[in-house]
CSV table of C-alpha atoms in Angstrom, one decimal:
chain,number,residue,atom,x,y,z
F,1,UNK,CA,87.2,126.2,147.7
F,2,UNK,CA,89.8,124.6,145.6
F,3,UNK,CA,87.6,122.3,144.2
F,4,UNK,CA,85.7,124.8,143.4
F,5,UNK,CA,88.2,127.1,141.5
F,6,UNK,CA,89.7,123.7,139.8
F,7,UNK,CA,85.6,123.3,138.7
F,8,UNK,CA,85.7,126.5,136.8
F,9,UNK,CA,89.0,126.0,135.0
F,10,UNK,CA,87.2,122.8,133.8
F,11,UNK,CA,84.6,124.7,131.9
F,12,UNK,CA,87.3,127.3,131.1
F,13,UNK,CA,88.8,124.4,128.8
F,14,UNK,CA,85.3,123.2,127.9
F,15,UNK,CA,85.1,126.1,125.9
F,16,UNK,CA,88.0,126.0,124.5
F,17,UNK,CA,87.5,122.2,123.7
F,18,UNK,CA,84.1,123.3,121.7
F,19,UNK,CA,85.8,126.5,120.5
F,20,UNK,CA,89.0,124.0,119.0
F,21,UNK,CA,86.1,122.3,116.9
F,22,UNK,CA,84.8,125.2,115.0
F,23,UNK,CA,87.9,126.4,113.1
F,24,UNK,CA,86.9,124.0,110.1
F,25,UNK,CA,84.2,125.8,109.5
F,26,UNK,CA,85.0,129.3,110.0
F,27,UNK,CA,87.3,131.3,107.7
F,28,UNK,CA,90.3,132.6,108.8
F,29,UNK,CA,90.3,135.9,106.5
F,30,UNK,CA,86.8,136.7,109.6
F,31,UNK,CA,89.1,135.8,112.3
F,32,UNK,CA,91.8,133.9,113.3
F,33,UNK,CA,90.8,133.3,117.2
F,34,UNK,CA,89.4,129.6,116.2
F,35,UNK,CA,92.3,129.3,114.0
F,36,UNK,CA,94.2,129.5,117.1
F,37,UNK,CA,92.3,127.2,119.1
F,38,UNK,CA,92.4,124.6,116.6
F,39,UNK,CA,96.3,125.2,116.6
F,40,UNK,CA,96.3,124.7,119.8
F,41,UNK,CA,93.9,121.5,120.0
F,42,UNK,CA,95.9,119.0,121.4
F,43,UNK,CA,97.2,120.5,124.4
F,44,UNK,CA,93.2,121.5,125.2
F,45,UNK,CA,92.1,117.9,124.9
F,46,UNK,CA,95.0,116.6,126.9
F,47,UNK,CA,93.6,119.1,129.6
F,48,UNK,CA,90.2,117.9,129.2
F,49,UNK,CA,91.3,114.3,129.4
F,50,UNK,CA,93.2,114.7,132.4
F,51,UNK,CA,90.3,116.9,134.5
F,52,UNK,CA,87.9,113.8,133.4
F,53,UNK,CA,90.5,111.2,135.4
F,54,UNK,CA,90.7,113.5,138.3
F,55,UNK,CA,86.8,114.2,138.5
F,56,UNK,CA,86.8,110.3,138.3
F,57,UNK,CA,89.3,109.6,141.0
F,58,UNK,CA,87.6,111.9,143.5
F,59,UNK,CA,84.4,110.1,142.8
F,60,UNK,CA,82.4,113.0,141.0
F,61,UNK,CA,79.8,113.9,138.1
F,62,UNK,CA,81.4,116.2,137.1
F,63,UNK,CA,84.0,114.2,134.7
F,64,UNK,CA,80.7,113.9,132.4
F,65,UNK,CA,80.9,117.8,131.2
F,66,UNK,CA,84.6,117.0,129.9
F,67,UNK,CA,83.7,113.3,129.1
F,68,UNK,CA,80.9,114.3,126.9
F,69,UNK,CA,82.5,117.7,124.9
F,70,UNK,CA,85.3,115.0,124.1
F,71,UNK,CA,83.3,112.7,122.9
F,72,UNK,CA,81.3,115.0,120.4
F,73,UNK,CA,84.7,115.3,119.0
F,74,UNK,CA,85.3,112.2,118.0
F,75,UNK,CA,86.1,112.8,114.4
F,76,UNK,CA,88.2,115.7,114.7
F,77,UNK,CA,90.6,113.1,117.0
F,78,UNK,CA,90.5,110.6,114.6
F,79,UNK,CA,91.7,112.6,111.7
F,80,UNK,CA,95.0,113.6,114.4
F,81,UNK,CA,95.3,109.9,115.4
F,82,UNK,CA,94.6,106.9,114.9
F,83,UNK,CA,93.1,104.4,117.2
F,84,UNK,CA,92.3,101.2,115.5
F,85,UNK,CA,94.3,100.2,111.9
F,86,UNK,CA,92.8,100.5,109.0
F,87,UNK,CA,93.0,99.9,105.3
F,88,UNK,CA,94.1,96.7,103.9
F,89,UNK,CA,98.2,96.2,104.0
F,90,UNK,CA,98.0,93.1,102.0
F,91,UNK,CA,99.3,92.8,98.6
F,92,UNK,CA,100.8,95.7,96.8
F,93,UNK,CA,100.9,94.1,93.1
F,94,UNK,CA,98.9,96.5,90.6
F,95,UNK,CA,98.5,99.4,93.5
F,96,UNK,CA,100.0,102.9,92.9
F,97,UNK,CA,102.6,104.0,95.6
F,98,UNK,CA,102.6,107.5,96.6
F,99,UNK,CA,105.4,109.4,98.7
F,100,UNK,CA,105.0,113.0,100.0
F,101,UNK,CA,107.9,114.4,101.7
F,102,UNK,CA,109.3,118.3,102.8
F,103,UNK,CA,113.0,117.7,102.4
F,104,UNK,CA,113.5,121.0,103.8
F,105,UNK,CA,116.2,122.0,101.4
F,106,UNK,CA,118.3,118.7,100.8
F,107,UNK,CA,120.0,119.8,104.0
F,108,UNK,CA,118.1,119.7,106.6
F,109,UNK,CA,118.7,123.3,107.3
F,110,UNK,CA,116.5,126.3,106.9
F,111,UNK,CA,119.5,128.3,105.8
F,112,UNK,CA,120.0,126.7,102.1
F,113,UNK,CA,123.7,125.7,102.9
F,114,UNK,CA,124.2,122.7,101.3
F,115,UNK,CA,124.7,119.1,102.8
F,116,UNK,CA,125.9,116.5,100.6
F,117,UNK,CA,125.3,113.8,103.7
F,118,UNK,CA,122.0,114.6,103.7
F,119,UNK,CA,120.8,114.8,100.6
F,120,UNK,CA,122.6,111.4,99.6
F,121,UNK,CA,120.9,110.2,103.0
F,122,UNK,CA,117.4,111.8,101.5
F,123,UNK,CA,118.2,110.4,97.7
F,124,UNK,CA,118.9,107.0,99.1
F,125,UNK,CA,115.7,106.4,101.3
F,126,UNK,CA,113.5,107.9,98.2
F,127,UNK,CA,115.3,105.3,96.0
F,128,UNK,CA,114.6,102.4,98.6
F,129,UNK,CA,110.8,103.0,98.8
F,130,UNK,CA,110.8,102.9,95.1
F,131,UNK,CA,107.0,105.5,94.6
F,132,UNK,CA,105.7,105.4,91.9
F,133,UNK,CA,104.9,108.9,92.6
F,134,UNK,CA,107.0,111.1,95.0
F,135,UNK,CA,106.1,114.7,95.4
F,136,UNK,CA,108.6,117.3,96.8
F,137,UNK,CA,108.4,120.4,98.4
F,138,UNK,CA,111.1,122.4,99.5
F,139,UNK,CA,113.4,121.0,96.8
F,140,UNK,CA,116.9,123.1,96.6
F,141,UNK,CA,119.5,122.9,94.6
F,142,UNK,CA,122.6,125.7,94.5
F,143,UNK,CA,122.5,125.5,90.1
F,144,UNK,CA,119.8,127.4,89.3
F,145,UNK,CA,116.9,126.4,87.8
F,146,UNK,CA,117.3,124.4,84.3
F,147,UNK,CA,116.0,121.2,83.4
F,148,UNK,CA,119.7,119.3,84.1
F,149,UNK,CA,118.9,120.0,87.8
F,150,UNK,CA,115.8,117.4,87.4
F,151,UNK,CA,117.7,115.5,84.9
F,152,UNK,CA,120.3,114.3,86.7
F,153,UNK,CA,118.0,114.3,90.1
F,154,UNK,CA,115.4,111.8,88.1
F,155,UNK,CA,118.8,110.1,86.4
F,156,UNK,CA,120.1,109.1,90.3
F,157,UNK,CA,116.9,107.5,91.9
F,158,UNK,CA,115.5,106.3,88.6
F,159,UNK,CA,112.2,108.5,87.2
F,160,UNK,CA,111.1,108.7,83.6
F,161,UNK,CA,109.5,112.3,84.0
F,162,UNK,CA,109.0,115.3,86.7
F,163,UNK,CA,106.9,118.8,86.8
F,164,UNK,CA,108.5,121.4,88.9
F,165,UNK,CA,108.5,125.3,89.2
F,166,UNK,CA,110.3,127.7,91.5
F,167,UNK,CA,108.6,128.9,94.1
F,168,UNK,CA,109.7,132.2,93.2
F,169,UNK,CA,110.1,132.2,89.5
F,170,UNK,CA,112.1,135.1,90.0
F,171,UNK,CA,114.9,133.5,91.8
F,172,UNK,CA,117.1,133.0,88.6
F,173,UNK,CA,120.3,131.9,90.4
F,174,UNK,CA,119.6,129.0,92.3
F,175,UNK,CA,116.6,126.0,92.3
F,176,UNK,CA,113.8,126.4,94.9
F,177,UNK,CA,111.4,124.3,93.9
F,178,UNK,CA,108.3,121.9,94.5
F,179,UNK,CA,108.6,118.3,92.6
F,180,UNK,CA,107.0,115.5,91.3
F,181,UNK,CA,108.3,112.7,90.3
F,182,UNK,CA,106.2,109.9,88.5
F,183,UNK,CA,107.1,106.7,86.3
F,184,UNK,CA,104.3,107.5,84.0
F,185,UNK,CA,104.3,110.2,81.5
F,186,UNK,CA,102.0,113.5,81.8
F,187,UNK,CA,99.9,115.0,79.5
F,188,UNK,CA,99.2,118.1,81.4
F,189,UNK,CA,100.3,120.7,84.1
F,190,UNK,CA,99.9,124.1,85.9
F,191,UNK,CA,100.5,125.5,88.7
F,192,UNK,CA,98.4,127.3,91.4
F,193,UNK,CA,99.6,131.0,93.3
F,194,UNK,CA,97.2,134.3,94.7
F,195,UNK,CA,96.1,136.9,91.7
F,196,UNK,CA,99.0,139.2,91.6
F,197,UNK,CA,101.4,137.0,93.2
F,198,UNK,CA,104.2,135.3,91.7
F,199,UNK,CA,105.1,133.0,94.5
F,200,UNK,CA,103.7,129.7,93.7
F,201,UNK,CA,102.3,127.2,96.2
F,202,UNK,CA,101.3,124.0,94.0
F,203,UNK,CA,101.7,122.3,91.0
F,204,UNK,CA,99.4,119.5,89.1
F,205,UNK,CA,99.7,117.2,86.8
F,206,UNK,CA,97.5,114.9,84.4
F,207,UNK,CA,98.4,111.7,84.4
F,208,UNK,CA,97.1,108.6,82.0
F,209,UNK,CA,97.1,105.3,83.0
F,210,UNK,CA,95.8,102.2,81.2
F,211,UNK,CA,91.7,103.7,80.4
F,212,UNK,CA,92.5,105.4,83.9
F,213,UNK,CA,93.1,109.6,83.8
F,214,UNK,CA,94.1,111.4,87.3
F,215,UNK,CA,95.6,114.5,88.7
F,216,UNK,CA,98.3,115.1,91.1
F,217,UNK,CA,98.4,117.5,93.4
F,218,UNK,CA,101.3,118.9,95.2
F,219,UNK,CA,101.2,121.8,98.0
F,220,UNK,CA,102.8,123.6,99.7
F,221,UNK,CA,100.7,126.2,101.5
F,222,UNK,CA,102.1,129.1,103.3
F,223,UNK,CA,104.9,128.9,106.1
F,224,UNK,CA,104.6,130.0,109.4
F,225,UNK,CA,108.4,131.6,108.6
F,226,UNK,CA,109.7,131.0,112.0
F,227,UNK,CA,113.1,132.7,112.3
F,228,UNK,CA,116.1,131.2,114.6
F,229,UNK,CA,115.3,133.7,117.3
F,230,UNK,CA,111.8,131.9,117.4
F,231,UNK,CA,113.0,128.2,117.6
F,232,UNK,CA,115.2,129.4,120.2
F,233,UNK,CA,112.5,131.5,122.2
F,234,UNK,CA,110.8,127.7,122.1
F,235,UNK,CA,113.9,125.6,123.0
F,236,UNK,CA,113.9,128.2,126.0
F,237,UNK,CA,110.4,127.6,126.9
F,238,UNK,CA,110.2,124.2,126.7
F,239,UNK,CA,113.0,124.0,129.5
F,240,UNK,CA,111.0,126.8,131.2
F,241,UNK,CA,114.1,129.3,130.8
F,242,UNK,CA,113.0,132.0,128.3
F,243,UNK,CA,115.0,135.1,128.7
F,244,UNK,CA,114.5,137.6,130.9
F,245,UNK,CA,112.4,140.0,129.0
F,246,UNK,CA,111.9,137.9,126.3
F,247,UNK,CA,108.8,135.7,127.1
F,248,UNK,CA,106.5,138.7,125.9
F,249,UNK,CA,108.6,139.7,123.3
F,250,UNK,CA,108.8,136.3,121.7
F,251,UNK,CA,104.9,135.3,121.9
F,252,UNK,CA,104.0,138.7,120.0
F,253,UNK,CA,106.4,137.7,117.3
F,254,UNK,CA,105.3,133.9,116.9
F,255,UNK,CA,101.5,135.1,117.2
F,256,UNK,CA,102.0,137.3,114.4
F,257,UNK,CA,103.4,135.2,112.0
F,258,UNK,CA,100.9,132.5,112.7
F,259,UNK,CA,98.1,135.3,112.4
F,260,UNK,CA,99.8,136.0,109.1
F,261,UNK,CA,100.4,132.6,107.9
F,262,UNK,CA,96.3,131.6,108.7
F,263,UNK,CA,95.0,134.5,106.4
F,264,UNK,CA,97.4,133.5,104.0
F,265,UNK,CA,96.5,129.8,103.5
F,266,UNK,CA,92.9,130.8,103.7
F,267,UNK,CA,93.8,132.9,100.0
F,268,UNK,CA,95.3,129.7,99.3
F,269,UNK,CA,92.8,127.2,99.9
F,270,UNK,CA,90.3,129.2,97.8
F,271,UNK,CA,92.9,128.5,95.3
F,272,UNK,CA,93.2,125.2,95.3
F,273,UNK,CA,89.1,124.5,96.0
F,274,UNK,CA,88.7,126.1,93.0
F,275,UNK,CA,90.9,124.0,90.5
F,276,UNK,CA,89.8,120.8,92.3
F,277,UNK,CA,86.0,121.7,91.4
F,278,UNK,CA,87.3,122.5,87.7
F,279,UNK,CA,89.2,118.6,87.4
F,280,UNK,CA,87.4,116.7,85.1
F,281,UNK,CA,89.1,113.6,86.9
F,282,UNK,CA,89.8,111.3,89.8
F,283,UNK,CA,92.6,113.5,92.1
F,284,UNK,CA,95.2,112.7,94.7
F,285,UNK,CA,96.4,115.3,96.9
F,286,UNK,CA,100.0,115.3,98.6
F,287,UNK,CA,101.5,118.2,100.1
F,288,UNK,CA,102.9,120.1,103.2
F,289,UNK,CA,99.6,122.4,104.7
F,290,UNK,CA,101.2,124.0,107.4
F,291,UNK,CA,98.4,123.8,109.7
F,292,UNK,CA,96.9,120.6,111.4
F,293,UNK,CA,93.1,118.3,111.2
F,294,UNK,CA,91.8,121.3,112.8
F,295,UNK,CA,92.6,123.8,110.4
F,296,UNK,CA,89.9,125.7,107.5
F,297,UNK,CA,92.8,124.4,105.1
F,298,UNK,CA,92.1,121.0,106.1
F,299,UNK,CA,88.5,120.9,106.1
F,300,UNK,CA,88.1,122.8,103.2
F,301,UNK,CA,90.8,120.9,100.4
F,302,UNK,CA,89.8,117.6,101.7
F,303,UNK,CA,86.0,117.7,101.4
F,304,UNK,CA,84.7,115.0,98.9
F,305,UNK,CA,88.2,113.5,99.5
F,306,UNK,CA,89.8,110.4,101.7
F,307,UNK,CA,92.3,111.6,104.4
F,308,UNK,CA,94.9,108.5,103.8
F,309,UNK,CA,96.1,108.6,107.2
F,310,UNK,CA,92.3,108.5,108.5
F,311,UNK,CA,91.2,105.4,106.5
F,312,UNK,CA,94.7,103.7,106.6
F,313,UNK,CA,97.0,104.6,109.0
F,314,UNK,CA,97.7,103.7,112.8
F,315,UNK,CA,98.9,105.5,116.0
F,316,UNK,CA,99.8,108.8,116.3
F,317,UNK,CA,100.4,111.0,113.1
F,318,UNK,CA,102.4,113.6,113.5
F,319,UNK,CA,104.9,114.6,110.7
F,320,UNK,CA,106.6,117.4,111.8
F,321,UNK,CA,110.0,116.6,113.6
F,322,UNK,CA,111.1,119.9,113.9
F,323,UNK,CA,111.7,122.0,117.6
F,324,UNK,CA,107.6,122.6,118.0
F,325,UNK,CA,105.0,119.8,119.3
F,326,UNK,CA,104.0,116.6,117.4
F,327,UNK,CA,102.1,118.2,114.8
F,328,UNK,CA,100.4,116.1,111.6
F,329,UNK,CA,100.9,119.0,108.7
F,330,UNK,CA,101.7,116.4,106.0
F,331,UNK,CA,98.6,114.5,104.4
F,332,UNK,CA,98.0,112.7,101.0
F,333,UNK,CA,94.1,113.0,100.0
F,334,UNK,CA,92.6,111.1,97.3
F,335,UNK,CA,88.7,110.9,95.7
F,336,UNK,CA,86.6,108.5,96.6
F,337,UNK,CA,87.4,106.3,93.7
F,338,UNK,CA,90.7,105.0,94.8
F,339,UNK,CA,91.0,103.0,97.7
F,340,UNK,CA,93.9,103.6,100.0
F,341,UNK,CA,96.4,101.2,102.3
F,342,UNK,CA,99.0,100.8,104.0
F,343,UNK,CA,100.0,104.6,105.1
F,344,UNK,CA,103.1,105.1,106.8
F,345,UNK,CA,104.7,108.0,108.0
F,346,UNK,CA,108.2,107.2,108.0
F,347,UNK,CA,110.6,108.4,111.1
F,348,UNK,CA,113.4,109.2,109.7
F,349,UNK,CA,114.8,113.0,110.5
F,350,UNK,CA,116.5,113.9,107.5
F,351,UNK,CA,114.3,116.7,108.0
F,352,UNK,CA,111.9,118.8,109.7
F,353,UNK,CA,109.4,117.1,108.6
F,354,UNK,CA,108.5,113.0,108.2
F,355,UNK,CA,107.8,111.9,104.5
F,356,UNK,CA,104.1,110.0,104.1
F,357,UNK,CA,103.3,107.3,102.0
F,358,UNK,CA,100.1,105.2,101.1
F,359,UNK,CA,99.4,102.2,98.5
F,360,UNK,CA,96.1,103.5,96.1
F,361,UNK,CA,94.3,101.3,93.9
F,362,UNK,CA,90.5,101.1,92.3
């Protein structure tokens, strides 16, 4: 009988399994039950991986059902980690260096107080790996927003030129902005937000290098906007003590902000879809997505594209440090005429969030 009952729960997650591979493909504006499932991903293959061992411990066929939905999805794990190296580390004369990194305010803090420790600590290690290209997002600054914020900021770890814009061009007193950073000059920018919004979620800029023209991308799509009562109602759950009262309470909130966030990021992918069909040139893509491999965002923004981390990176991915599970939310994406090496994602917790960086050349 148990056996039995244990049987059904493995083609319970079965499902799920297949259902975590269709969210690529299906828009989240129709529905946002595959975006869940794709969210959710990692914990349904651990399942599946772990009723395949048992199944093959008792001696049973049935470990093929789970064995074989796993394996069908073998690209969707390779884009979350990493099995085998790849790329080519050696050498680094004449290749580009590109650094992405969410530095959650210069303070580590979702609050906006400022922390001088960290953002000397933050300065510092962007100064050490020396980029030739560093995007930002989440850049904050207490002056408000003026070009001696970026001045000095490009005067202290040594860049000849930025592009940057509030996310809320509104916000007139203070600087809450997404960056980049480059040692070559640009010819061109803009900036990408919904119709009738004025929040902006990316920048770009053109840049021109010997005969060589490309475009750099930085994003930033839309926040899950977890509040402190939501970190906490994880904390709790992870040491399986939610409140009393609170466990039903607290998924309704985080469910709706991630059923939010998905819709939102759909809007914002069209976006960005668009203006990479328009660029007459080469691209590279860096930027905080929000949302995982799994993710419409994902499949959609990186098609035609190389997934650094895929091609060059090893081990597991994940760049979000904050109080959730090992998510990989940060990504650099480049066409397919550069060649990528040498990804890292660096573990240092300045932040909620890892910074990424690759080696390109042609």
């Amino acid at each position: 009988m148990i056996s039995y009952i244990l049987w059904l729960i493995n083609i319970f997650f079965v499902v799920l399994l297949s259902g975590a591979y269709l969210p690529a493909y299906i828009n989240p504006e129709i529905t946002t039950v595959f975006a869940f499932l794709g969210l959710a991903y990692p914990f349904i293959l651990a399942i599946n991986v772990l009723f395949v061992l048992f199944w093959l411990v008792r001696g049973k066929r049935k470990l093929y059902l789970s064995l074989v939905v796993i394996l069908l999805g073998y690209n969707p794990l390779m884009r979350h980690v990493k099995l085998y190296a790849g790329g080519d580390d050696a050498g680094e004369t004449g290749k580009l260096k590109i650094l992405s990194y969410n530095v959650q305010n210069m303070s580590h803090s979702n609050t906006g107080l400022e922390r001088s420790e960290i953002k000397q600590m933050i300065l510092s290690f962007v100064e050490e790996e020396n980029a030739d290209i560093a995007c930002f997002q989440e850049y904050s600054e207490k002056r408000s927003y003026d070009e001696q914020v970026f001045e000095d900021l490009t005067r202290v770890i040594r860049y000849n030129d930025s592009y940057y814009i509030n996310y809320n061009p509104k916000k007139g007193y203070r600087t809450d902005a997404i960056v980049i950073l480059t040692k070559m000059p640009y010819f061109n920018s803009g900036t990408l937000s919904l119709p009738d919004d004025h929040h902006n979620f990316g920048i770009y800029i053109d840049i021109a290098l010997d005969s060589d023209t490309f475009r750099v991308y930085n994003l930033h799509l839309e926040s899950i906007r977890l509040h402190h009562e939501d970190y906490q109602f994880f904390e709790d759950m992870s040491k399986g003590q939610p409140a009393k009262g609170k466990l039903g309470e607290g998924s309704k909130s985080v469910v709706r902000k991630l059923h939010h966030a998905f819709r939102v990021r759909a809007r914002q992918t069209a976006v960005v879809v668009s203006s990479l069909r328009s660029c007459p040139y080469p691209v590279i893509v860096c930027g905080d997505f929000n949302d995982t491999p799994s993710s419409y965002a994902y499949h959609q923004i990186s098609e035609g594209l190389t997934d650094a981390f895929v091609n060059a990176g090893f081990g597991l991915g994940n760049t979000f440090a904050g109080n959730l599970p090992p998510l990989r939310i940060d990504f650099i994406f480049h066409s397919p005429e550069f060649q990528s090496t040498a990804f890292k994602v660096h573990k240092i917790k300045h932040s909620d969030h890892y910074p990424v960086s690759t080696y390109l050349s042609k």
